[in-house]
PDB file of C-alpha atoms in Angstrom:
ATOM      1  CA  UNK E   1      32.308  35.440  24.232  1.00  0.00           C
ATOM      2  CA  UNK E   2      30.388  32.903  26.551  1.00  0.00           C
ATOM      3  CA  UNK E   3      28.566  33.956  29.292  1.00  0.00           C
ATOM      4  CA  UNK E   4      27.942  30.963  31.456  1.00  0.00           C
ATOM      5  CA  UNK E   5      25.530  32.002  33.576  1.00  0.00           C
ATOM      6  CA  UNK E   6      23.414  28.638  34.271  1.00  0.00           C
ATOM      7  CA  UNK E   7      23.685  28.002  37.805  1.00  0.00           C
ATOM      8  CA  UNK E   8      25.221  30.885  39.232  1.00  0.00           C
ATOM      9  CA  UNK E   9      24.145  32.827  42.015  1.00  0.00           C
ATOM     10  CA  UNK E  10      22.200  35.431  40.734  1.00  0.00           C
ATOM     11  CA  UNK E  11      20.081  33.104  38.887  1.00  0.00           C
ATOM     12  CA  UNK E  12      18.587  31.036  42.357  1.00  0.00           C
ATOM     13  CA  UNK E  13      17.297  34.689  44.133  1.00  0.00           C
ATOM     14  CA  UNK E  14      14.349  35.015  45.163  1.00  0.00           C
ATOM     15  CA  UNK E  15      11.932  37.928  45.903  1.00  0.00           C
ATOM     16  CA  UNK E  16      12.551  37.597  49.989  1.00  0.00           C
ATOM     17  CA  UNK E  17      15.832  38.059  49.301  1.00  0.00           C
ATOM     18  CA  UNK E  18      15.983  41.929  48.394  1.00  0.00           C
ATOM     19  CA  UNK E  19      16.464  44.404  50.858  1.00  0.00           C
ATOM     20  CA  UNK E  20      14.075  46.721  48.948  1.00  0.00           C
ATOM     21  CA  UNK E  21      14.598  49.542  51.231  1.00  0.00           C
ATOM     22  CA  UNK E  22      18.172  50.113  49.589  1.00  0.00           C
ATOM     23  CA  UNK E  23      16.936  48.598  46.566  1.00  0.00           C
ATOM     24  CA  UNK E  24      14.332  51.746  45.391  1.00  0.00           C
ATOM     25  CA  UNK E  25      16.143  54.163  47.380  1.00  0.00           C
ATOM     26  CA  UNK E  26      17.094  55.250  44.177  1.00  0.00           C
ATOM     27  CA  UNK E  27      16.020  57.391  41.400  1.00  0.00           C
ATOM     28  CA  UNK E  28      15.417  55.024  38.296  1.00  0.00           C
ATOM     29  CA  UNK E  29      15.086  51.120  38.394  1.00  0.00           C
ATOM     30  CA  UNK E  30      16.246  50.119  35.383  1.00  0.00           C
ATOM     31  CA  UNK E  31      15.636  45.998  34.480  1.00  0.00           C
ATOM     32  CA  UNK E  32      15.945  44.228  30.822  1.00  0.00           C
ATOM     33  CA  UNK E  33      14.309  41.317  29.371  1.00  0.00           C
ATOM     34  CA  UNK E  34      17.740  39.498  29.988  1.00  0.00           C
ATOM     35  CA  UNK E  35      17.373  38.902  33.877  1.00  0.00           C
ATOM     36  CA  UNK E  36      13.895  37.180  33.816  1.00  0.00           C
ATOM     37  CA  UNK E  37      15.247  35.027  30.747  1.00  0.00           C
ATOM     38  CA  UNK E  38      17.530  32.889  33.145  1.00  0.00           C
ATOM     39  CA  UNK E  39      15.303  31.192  35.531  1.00  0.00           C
ATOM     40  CA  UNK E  40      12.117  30.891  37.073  1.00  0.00           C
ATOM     41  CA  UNK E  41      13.196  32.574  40.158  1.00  0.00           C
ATOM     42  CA  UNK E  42      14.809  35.466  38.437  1.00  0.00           C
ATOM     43  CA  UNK E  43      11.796  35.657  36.397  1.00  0.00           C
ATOM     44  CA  UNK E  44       9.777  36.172  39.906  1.00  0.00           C
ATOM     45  CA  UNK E  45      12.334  38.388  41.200  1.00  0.00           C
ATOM     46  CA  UNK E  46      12.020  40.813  38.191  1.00  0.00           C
ATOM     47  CA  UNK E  47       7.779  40.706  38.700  1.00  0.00           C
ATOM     48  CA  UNK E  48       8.620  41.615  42.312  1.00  0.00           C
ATOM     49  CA  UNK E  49      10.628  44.401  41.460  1.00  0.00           C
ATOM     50  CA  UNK E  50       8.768  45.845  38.537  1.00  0.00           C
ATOM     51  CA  UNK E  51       5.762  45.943  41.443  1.00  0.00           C
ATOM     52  CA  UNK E  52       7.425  47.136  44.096  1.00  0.00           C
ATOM     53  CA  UNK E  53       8.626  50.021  42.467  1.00  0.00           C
ATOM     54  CA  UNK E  54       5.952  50.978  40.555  1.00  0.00           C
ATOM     55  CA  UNK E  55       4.231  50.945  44.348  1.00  0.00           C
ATOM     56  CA  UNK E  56       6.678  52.934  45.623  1.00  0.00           C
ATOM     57  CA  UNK E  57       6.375  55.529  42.332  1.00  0.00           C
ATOM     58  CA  UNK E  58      10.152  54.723  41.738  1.00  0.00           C
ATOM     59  CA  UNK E  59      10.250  55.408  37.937  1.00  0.00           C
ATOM     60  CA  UNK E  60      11.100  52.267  35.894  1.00  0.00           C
ATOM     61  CA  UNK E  61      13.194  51.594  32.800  1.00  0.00           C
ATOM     62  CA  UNK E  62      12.859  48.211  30.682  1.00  0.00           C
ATOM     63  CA  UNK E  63      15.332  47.575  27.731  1.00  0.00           C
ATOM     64  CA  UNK E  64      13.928  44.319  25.961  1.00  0.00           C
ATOM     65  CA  UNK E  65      17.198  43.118  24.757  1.00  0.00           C
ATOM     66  CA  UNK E  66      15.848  39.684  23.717  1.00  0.00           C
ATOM     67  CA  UNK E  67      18.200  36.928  23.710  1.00  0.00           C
ATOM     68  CA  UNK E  68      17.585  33.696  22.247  1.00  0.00           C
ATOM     69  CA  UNK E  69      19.704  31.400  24.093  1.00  0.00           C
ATOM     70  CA  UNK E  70      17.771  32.187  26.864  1.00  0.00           C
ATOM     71  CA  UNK E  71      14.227  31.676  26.021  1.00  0.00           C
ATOM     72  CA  UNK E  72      11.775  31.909  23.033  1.00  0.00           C
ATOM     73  CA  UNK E  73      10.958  34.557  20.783  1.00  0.00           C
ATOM     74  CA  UNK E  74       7.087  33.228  22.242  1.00  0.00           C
ATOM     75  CA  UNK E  75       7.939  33.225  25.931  1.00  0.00           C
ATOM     76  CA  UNK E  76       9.426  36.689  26.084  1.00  0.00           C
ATOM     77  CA  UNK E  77       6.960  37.852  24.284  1.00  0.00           C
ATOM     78  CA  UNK E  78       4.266  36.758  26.310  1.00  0.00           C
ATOM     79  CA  UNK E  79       6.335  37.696  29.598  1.00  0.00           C
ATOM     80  CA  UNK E  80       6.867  41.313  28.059  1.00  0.00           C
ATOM     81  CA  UNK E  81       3.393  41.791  27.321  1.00  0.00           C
ATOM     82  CA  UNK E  82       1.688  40.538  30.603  1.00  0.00           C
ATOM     83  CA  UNK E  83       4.302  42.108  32.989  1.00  0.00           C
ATOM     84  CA  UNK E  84       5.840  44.941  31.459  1.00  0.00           C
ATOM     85  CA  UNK E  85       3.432  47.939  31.512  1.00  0.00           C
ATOM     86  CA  UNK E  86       3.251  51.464  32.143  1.00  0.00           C
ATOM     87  CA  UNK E  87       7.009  51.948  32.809  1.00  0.00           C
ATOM     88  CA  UNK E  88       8.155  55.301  32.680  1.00  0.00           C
ATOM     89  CA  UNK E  89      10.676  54.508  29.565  1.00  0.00           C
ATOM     90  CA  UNK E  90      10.508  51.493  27.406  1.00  0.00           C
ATOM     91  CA  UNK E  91      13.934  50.566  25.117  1.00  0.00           C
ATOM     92  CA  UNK E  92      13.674  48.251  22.400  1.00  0.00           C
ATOM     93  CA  UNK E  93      15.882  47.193  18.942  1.00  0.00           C
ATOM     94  CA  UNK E  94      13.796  47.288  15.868  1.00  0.00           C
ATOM     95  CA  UNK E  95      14.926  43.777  14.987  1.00  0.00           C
ATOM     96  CA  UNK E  96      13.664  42.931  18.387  1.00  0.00           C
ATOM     97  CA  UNK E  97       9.785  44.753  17.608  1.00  0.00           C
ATOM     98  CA  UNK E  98       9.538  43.000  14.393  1.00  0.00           C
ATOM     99  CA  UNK E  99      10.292  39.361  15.877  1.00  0.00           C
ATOM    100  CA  UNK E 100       9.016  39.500  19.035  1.00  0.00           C
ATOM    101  CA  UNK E 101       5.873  41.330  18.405  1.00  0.00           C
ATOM    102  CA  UNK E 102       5.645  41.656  14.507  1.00  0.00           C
ATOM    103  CA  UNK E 103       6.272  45.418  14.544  1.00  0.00           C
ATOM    104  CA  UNK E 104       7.290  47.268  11.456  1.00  0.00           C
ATOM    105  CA  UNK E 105       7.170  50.339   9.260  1.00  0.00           C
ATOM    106  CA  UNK E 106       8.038  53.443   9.648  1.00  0.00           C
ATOM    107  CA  UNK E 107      10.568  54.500  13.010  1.00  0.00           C
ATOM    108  CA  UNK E 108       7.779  56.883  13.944  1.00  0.00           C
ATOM    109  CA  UNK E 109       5.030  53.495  13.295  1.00  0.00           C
ATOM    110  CA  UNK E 110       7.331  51.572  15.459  1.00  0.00           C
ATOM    111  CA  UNK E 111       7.717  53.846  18.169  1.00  0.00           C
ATOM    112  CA  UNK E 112       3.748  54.205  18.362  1.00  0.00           C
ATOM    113  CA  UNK E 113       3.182  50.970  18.370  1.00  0.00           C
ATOM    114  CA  UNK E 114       5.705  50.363  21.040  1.00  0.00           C
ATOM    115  CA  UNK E 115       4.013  52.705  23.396  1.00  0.00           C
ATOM    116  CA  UNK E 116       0.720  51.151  22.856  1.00  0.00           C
ATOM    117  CA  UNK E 117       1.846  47.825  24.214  1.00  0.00           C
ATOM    118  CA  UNK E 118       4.001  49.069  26.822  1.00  0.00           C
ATOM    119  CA  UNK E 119       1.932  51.798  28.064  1.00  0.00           C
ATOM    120  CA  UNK E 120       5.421  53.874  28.270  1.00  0.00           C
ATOM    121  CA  UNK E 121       5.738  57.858  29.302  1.00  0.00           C
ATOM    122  CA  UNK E 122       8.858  57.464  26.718  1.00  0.00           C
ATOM    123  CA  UNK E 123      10.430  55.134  24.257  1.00  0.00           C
ATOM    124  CA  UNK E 124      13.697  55.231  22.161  1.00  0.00           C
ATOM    125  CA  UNK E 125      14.104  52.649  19.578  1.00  0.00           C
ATOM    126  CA  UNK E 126      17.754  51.528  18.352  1.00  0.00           C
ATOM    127  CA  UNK E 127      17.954  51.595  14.402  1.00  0.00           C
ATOM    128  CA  UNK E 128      21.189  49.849  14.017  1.00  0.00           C
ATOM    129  CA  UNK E 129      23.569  52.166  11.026  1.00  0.00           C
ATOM    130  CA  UNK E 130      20.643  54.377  11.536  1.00  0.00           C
ATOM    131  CA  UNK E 131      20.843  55.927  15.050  1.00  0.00           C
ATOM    132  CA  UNK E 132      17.777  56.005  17.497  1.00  0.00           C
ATOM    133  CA  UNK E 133      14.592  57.110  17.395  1.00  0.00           C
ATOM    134  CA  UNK E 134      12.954  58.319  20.800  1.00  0.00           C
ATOM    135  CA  UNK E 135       9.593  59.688  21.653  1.00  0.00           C
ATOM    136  CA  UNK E 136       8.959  61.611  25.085  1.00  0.00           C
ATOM    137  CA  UNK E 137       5.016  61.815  25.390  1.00  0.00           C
ATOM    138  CA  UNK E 138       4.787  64.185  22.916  1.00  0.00           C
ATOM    139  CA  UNK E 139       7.991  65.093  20.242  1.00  0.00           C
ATOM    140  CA  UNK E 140      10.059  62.313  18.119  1.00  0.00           C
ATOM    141  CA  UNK E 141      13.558  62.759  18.428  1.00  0.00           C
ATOM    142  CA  UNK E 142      15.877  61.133  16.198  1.00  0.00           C
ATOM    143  CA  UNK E 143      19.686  61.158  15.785  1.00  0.00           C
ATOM    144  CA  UNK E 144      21.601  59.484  13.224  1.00  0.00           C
ATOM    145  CA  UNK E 145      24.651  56.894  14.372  1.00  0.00           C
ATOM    146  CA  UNK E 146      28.396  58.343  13.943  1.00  0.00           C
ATOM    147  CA  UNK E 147      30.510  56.808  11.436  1.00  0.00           C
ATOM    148  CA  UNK E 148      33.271  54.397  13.489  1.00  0.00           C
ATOM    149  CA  UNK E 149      35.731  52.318  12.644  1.00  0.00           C
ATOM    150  CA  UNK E 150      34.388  49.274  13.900  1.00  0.00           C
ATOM    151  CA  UNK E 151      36.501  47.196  16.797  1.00  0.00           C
ATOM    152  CA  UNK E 152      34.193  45.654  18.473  1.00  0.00           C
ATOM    153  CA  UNK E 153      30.650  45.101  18.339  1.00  0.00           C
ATOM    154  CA  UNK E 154      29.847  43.727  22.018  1.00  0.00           C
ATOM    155  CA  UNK E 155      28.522  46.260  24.808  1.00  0.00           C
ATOM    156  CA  UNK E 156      27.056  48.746  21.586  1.00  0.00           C
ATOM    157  CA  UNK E 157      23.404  48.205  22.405  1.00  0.00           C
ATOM    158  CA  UNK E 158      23.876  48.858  26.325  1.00  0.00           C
ATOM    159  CA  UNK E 159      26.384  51.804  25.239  1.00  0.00           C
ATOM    160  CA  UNK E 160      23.875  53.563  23.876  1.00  0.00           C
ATOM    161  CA  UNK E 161      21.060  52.618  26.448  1.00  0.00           C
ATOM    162  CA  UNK E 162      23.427  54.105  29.664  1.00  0.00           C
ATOM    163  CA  UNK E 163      23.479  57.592  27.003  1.00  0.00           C
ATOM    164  CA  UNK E 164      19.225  57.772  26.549  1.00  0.00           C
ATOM    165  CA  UNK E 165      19.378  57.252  30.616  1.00  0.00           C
ATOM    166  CA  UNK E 166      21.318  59.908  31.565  1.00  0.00           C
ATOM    167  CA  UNK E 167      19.830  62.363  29.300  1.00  0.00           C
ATOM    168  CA  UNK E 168      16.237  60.978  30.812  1.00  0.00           C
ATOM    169  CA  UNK E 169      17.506  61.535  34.212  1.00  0.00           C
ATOM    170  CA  UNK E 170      18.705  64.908  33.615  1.00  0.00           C
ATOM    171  CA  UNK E 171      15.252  65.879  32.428  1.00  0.00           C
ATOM    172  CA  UNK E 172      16.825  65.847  28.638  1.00  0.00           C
ATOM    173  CA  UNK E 173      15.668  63.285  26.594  1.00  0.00           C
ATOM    174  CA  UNK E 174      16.318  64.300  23.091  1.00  0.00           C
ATOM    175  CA  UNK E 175      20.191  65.062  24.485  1.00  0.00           C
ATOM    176  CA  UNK E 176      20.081  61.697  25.866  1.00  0.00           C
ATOM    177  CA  UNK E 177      19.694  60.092  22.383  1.00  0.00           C
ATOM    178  CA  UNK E 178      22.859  61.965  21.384  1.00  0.00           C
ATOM    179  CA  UNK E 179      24.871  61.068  24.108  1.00  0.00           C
ATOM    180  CA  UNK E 180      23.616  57.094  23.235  1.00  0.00           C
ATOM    181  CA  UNK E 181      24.725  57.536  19.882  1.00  0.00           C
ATOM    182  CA  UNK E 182      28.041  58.829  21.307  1.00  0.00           C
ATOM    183  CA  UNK E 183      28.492  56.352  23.626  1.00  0.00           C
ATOM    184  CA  UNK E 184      27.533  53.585  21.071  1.00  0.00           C
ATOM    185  CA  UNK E 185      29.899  54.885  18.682  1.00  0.00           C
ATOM    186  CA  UNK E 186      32.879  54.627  21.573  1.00  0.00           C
ATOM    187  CA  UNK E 187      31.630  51.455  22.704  1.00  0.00           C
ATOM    188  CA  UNK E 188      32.099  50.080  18.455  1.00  0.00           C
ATOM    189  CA  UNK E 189      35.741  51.569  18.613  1.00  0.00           C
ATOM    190  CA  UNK E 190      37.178  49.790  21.403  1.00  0.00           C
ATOM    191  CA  UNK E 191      37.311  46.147  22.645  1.00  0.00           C
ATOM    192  CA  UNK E 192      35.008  44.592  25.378  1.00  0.00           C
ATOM    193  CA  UNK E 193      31.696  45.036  26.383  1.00  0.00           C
ATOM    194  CA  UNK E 194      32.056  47.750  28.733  1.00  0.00           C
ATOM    195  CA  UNK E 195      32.654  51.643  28.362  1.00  0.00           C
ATOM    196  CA  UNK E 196      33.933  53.441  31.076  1.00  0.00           C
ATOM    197  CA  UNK E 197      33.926  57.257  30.769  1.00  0.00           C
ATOM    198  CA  UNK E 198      33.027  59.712  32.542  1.00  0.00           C
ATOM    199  CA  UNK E 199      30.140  63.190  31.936  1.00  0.00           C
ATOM    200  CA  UNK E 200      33.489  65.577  31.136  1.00  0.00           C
ATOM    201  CA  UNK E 201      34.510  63.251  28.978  1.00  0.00           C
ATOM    202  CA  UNK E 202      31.245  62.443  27.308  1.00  0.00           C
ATOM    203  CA  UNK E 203      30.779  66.456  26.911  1.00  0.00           C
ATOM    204  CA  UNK E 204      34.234  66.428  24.787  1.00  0.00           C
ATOM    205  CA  UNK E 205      33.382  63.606  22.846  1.00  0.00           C
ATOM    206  CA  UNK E 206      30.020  65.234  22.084  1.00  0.00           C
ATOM    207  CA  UNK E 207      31.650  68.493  21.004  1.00  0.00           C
ATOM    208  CA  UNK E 208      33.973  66.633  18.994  1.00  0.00           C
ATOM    209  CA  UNK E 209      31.337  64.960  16.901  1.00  0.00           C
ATOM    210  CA  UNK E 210      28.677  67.397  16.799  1.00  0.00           C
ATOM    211  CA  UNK E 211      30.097  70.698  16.358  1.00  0.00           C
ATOM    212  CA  UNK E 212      31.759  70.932  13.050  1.00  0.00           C
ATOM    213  CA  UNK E 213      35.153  72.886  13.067  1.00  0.00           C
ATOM    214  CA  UNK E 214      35.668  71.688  16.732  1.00  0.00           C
ATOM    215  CA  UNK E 215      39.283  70.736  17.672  1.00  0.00           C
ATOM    216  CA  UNK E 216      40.647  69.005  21.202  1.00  0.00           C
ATOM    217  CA  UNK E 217      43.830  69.034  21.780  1.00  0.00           C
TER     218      UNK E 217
END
C-alpha cells in the first residue's frame, strides 16, 4: 500500500483555514501523531487545534502512531513531548514507547510512565498478540487479543483505537478496551484498512467472543 500524500491538499492548511465553530462543536477531538508528520503547516494546524480545544474544554484524544517515513524517531519525539499534554486520553503502541521515548517494562510500568509525560486523564497501550492495556485515573484494565486468522494486517491499530473511543465516550472505558480488541480482531480477518460495522453488530460480535457457549445464527 502507498499512501502518497506529499503535496496534497490536506497537507498545505493552515490554522485560518478551520471553521472552528463546527470544528469543536463536537464531543471528542481526536488527532494522531500522523497529521503533524506531513508538513510544517499541518504540524501548525494540529498545535492550533490541540489549543483551541483544550480552550474550549473540548476533551482531546492523541494516538501517537509514529510513522517513519514521515519524520524521525527524534522529531516526533520532541513534537510529542512539547505539544502534547494534558489530553484527556493518550494512545500509544508499546513498540512506539520504547523507540520514541525509551519506555519499557512491565504494561502497568509503561502505562505509568506514559501518563507522566503526557499528563493524560487515561491511557490504553496496544500490546500487539497481547491485547491492550488501559488505565482510567485510577484502575488498569487489560484484555487479551482474540485469536484470528490473519487476512490482513492494515487498519488493526486504528481498529482497535475507534473500540477504546467509543467505550470512553460512553463513560466505559474498560468495555472500550474489549470492543478494541474486537474490532482489531475483525479488522485482522478481512482485507483493507477500514472496518465498517455498526454498535448492533459490534454487541454480537462481542457476545460471540466473550461469552462462552454463545451461538448466532
Amino acid at each position: 500500500v502507498i499512501y502518497d500524500r506529499a503535496d496534497s491538499c490536506v497537507t498545505q492548511v493552515t490554522p485560518d483555514q478551520i471553521n472552528w465553530d463546527v470544528l469543536l462543536d463536537t464531543r471528542l477531538v481526536h488527532m494522531t501523531g500522523i497529521t503533524p508528520a506531513l508538513s510544517a503547516e499541518c504540524r501548525a494546524t494540529t498545535e492550533a487545534i490541540l489549543e483551541r480545544a483544550k480552550a474550549a474544554g473540548v476533551p482531546i484524544s492523541f494516538d501517537v502512531n509514529y510513522r517513519a517515513k514521515l519524520w524521525s524517531l527524534g522529531e516526533a519525539a520532541d513534537w510529542i513531548k512539547r505539544s502534547v499534554h494534558d489530553v484527556d486520553l493518550f494512545l500509544c503502541g508499546q513498540g512506539d514507547a520504547k523507540r520514541l521515548f525509551g519506555i519499557d517494562g512491565t504494561p502497568e510500568a509503561i502505562v505509568d510512565a506514559l501518563a507522566e509525560l503526557s499528563g493524560a486523564r487515561a491511557v490504553a497501550v496496544t500490546l500487539g498478540e497481547a491485547g491492550v492495556i488501559g488505565w482510567d485515573g485510577s484502575t488498569y484494565y487489560q484484555e487479551t487479543a482474540l485469536p484470528v486468522r490473519v487476512i490482513d494486517r492494515m487498519g488493526a491499530g486504528d481498529a482497535l483505537a475507534v473500540g477504546v473511543l467509543h467505550g470512553w465516550l460512553m463513560g466505559e472505558f474498560a468495555f472500550g478496551l474489549r470492543c478494541g480488541v474486537t474490532l482489531a480482531a475483525l479488522a485482522l480477518s478481512q482485507h483493507g484498512d477500514a472496518v465498517i460495522t455498526s454498535p448492533d453488530e459490534l454487541v454480537a460480535l462481542l457476545e460471540a467472543t466473550h461469552i462462552i457457549g454463545t451461538v448466532q445464527r
